[in-house]
Amino acid sequence: MTLARHNIRLTAALDKALRKLAAEQGVTPYAMLQRSVRAGIAAQAKAPDPAVVLQEILIELATLGSRLAETERTQDRILFTACAAYCYARSAAKRDGKTDETITAEIHRAYDRQKALAQGRS
């Protein structure tokens, strides 16, 4: 194998990082520099196409957005169900003989109150 010689200059910060990494891995700074160059070249040679990466990110964001919307719908339904359970239980405990229409109106008012509180409104 024919070796090529290259002279490089590192900033003080890079030199410090190189020496620290070499000490952590128990090798000389020169050996660490060779590893770093190999790893850097391999990473750049196998770098994914930026357009493909961007497309994958957009697909994941779209998936996340739809899952978030589904979660919000489910939470909204849970809140409505909890309000309904509360209003029916309250009516049953008080034995006030309210009609379903009256309780339904109370459910909607309770639901609207809770939504307003969740959104920071009173």
PDB file of C-alpha atoms in Angstrom:
ATOM      1  CA  MET A   1       0.000   0.000   0.000  1.00  0.00           C
ATOM      2  CA  THR A   2       1.360   3.376  -1.010  1.00  0.00           C
ATOM      3  CA  LEU A   3       0.816   6.066   1.564  1.00  0.00           C
ATOM      4  CA  ALA A   4       0.334   9.714   0.745  1.00  0.00           C
ATOM      5  CA  ARG A   5       1.495  12.450   3.038  1.00  0.00           C
ATOM      6  CA  HIS A   6      -0.744  15.425   3.816  1.00  0.00           C
ATOM      7  CA  ASN A   7      -0.064  18.327   6.085  1.00  0.00           C
ATOM      8  CA  ILE A   8      -3.091  19.793   7.799  1.00  0.00           C
ATOM      9  CA  ARG A   9      -3.670  22.644  10.155  1.00  0.00           C
ATOM     10  CA  LEU A  10      -6.273  22.385  12.871  1.00  0.00           C
ATOM     11  CA  THR A  11      -7.788  25.148  14.904  1.00  0.00           C
ATOM     12  CA  ALA A  12      -6.961  25.072  18.592  1.00  0.00           C
ATOM     13  CA  ALA A  13     -10.485  23.876  19.378  1.00  0.00           C
ATOM     14  CA  LEU A  14     -10.261  20.968  16.888  1.00  0.00           C
ATOM     15  CA  ASP A  15      -6.804  20.024  18.144  1.00  0.00           C
ATOM     16  CA  LYS A  16      -8.096  19.972  21.706  1.00  0.00           C
ATOM     17  CA  ALA A  17     -11.100  17.841  20.701  1.00  0.00           C
ATOM     18  CA  LEU A  18      -8.847  15.475  18.728  1.00  0.00           C
ATOM     19  CA  ARG A  19      -6.458  15.032  21.642  1.00  0.00           C
ATOM     20  CA  LYS A  20      -9.303  14.493  24.111  1.00  0.00           C
ATOM     21  CA  LEU A  21     -10.921  11.879  21.879  1.00  0.00           C
ATOM     22  CA  ALA A  22      -7.561  10.150  21.346  1.00  0.00           C
ATOM     23  CA  ALA A  23      -6.980   9.990  25.098  1.00  0.00           C
ATOM     24  CA  GLU A  24     -10.473   8.580  25.670  1.00  0.00           C
ATOM     25  CA  GLN A  25      -9.899   5.865  23.095  1.00  0.00           C
ATOM     26  CA  GLY A  26      -6.336   5.150  24.170  1.00  0.00           C
ATOM     27  CA  VAL A  27      -4.650   6.007  20.882  1.00  0.00           C
ATOM     28  CA  THR A  28      -2.240   8.681  19.734  1.00  0.00           C
ATOM     29  CA  PRO A  29      -3.584  11.933  18.302  1.00  0.00           C
ATOM     30  CA  TYR A  30      -2.099  10.935  14.939  1.00  0.00           C
ATOM     31  CA  ALA A  31      -3.990   7.607  14.962  1.00  0.00           C
ATOM     32  CA  MET A  32      -7.165   9.433  15.988  1.00  0.00           C
ATOM     33  CA  LEU A  33      -6.683  11.872  13.113  1.00  0.00           C
ATOM     34  CA  GLN A  34      -6.412   8.946  10.669  1.00  0.00           C
ATOM     35  CA  ARG A  35      -9.597   7.391  12.087  1.00  0.00           C
ATOM     36  CA  SER A  36     -11.365  10.728  11.839  1.00  0.00           C
ATOM     37  CA  VAL A  37     -10.339  11.221   8.232  1.00  0.00           C
ATOM     38  CA  ARG A  38     -11.474   7.682   7.294  1.00  0.00           C
ATOM     39  CA  ALA A  39     -14.794   8.119   9.094  1.00  0.00           C
ATOM     40  CA  GLY A  40     -15.348  11.540   7.534  1.00  0.00           C
ATOM     41  CA  ILE A  41     -14.646  10.331   4.011  1.00  0.00           C
ATOM     42  CA  ALA A  42     -16.873   7.272   4.486  1.00  0.00           C
ATOM     43  CA  ALA A  43     -19.690   9.421   5.845  1.00  0.00           C
ATOM     44  CA  GLN A  44     -19.485  11.850   2.957  1.00  0.00           C
ATOM     45  CA  ALA A  45     -19.181   9.093   0.348  1.00  0.00           C
ATOM     46  CA  LYS A  46     -22.299   7.369   1.668  1.00  0.00           C
ATOM     47  CA  ALA A  47     -24.235  10.542   2.392  1.00  0.00           C
ATOM     48  CA  PRO A  48     -27.902  10.210   1.490  1.00  0.00           C
ATOM     49  CA  ASP A  49     -29.429  12.398  -1.184  1.00  0.00           C
ATOM     50  CA  PRO A  50     -30.714  15.565   0.539  1.00  0.00           C
ATOM     51  CA  ALA A  51     -33.896  15.474  -1.561  1.00  0.00           C
ATOM     52  CA  VAL A  52     -34.650  11.941  -0.345  1.00  0.00           C
ATOM     53  CA  VAL A  53     -33.976  12.916   3.268  1.00  0.00           C
ATOM     54  CA  LEU A  54     -36.254  15.949   2.937  1.00  0.00           C
ATOM     55  CA  GLN A  55     -38.997  13.823   1.397  1.00  0.00           C
ATOM     56  CA  GLU A  56     -38.740  11.295   4.255  1.00  0.00           C
ATOM     57  CA  ILE A  57     -38.944  14.095   6.814  1.00  0.00           C
ATOM     58  CA  LEU A  58     -42.026  15.537   5.107  1.00  0.00           C
ATOM     59  CA  ILE A  59     -43.705  12.132   5.044  1.00  0.00           C
ATOM     60  CA  GLU A  60     -43.010  11.668   8.761  1.00  0.00           C
ATOM     61  CA  LEU A  61     -44.339  15.149   9.535  1.00  0.00           C
ATOM     62  CA  ALA A  62     -47.517  14.450   7.588  1.00  0.00           C
ATOM     63  CA  THR A  63     -47.955  11.157   9.444  1.00  0.00           C
ATOM     64  CA  LEU A  64     -47.351  12.885  12.750  1.00  0.00           C
ATOM     65  CA  GLY A  65     -49.863  15.596  11.858  1.00  0.00           C
ATOM     66  CA  SER A  66     -52.594  13.098  11.028  1.00  0.00           C
ATOM     67  CA  ARG A  67     -51.908  11.083  14.183  1.00  0.00           C
ATOM     68  CA  LEU A  68     -52.044  14.268  16.251  1.00  0.00           C
ATOM     69  CA  ALA A  69     -55.396  15.203  14.685  1.00  0.00           C
ATOM     70  CA  GLU A  70     -56.706  11.720  15.493  1.00  0.00           C
ATOM     71  CA  THR A  71     -55.477  12.056  19.083  1.00  0.00           C
ATOM     72  CA  GLU A  72     -57.188  15.437  19.419  1.00  0.00           C
ATOM     73  CA  ARG A  73     -60.476  13.989  18.132  1.00  0.00           C
ATOM     74  CA  THR A  74     -60.208  11.111  20.589  1.00  0.00           C
ATOM     75  CA  GLN A  75     -59.469  13.433  23.495  1.00  0.00           C
ATOM     76  CA  ASP A  76     -62.363  15.645  22.499  1.00  0.00           C
ATOM     77  CA  ARG A  77     -64.671  12.621  22.496  1.00  0.00           C
ATOM     78  CA  ILE A  78     -63.325  11.526  25.898  1.00  0.00           C
ATOM     79  CA  LEU A  79     -64.051  14.991  27.307  1.00  0.00           C
ATOM     80  CA  PHE A  80     -67.594  14.927  25.950  1.00  0.00           C
ATOM     81  CA  THR A  81     -68.178  11.431  27.363  1.00  0.00           C
ATOM     82  CA  ALA A  82     -66.840  12.497  30.760  1.00  0.00           C
ATOM     83  CA  CYS A  83     -69.157  15.521  30.782  1.00  0.00           C
ATOM     84  CA  ALA A  84     -72.099  13.309  29.856  1.00  0.00           C
ATOM     85  CA  ALA A  85     -71.269  10.803  32.602  1.00  0.00           C
ATOM     86  CA  TYR A  86     -70.949  13.623  35.133  1.00  0.00           C
ATOM     87  CA  CYS A  87     -74.242  15.274  34.183  1.00  0.00           C
ATOM     88  CA  TYR A  88     -76.222  11.999  34.160  1.00  0.00           C
ATOM     89  CA  ALA A  89     -74.652  10.880  37.461  1.00  0.00           C
ATOM     90  CA  ARG A  90     -75.398  14.251  39.046  1.00  0.00           C
ATOM     91  CA  SER A  91     -78.988  14.133  37.872  1.00  0.00           C
ATOM     92  CA  ALA A  92     -79.404  10.577  39.132  1.00  0.00           C
ATOM     93  CA  ALA A  93     -77.877  11.416  42.517  1.00  0.00           C
ATOM     94  CA  LYS A  94     -80.157  14.413  42.960  1.00  0.00           C
ATOM     95  CA  ARG A  95     -83.198  12.460  41.724  1.00  0.00           C
ATOM     96  CA  ASP A  96     -84.455  15.638  40.120  1.00  0.00           C
ATOM     97  CA  GLY A  97     -86.254  13.880  37.246  1.00  0.00           C
ATOM     98  CA  LYS A  98     -84.697  15.972  34.483  1.00  0.00           C
ATOM     99  CA  THR A  99     -85.484  15.012  30.905  1.00  0.00           C
ATOM    100  CA  ASP A 100     -82.812  13.806  28.504  1.00  0.00           C
ATOM    101  CA  GLU A 101     -83.128  17.084  26.598  1.00  0.00           C
ATOM    102  CA  THR A 102     -82.368  19.100  29.745  1.00  0.00           C
ATOM    103  CA  ILE A 103     -79.426  16.879  30.646  1.00  0.00           C
ATOM    104  CA  THR A 104     -78.139  17.070  27.066  1.00  0.00           C
ATOM    105  CA  ALA A 105     -78.144  20.872  27.282  1.00  0.00           C
ATOM    106  CA  GLU A 106     -76.217  20.631  30.580  1.00  0.00           C
ATOM    107  CA  ILE A 107     -73.737  18.249  28.947  1.00  0.00           C
ATOM    108  CA  HIS A 108     -73.064  20.711  26.140  1.00  0.00           C
ATOM    109  CA  ARG A 109     -72.633  23.603  28.572  1.00  0.00           C
ATOM    110  CA  ALA A 110     -70.235  21.539  30.708  1.00  0.00           C
ATOM    111  CA  TYR A 111     -68.328  20.478  27.606  1.00  0.00           C
ATOM    112  CA  ASP A 112     -68.059  24.061  26.360  1.00  0.00           C
ATOM    113  CA  ARG A 113     -66.842  25.209  29.792  1.00  0.00           C
ATOM    114  CA  GLN A 114     -64.139  22.540  29.875  1.00  0.00           C
ATOM    115  CA  LYS A 115     -63.005  23.325  26.316  1.00  0.00           C
ATOM    116  CA  ALA A 116     -62.775  27.023  27.184  1.00  0.00           C
ATOM    117  CA  LEU A 117     -60.742  26.231  30.303  1.00  0.00           C
ATOM    118  CA  ALA A 118     -58.415  23.974  28.297  1.00  0.00           C
ATOM    119  CA  GLN A 119     -57.837  26.788  25.805  1.00  0.00           C
ATOM    120  CA  GLY A 120     -57.068  29.275  28.566  1.00  0.00           C
ATOM    121  CA  ARG A 121     -60.359  31.130  28.369  1.00  0.00           C
ATOM    122  CA  SER A 122     -62.812  31.520  31.224  1.00  0.00           C
TER     123      SER A 122
END
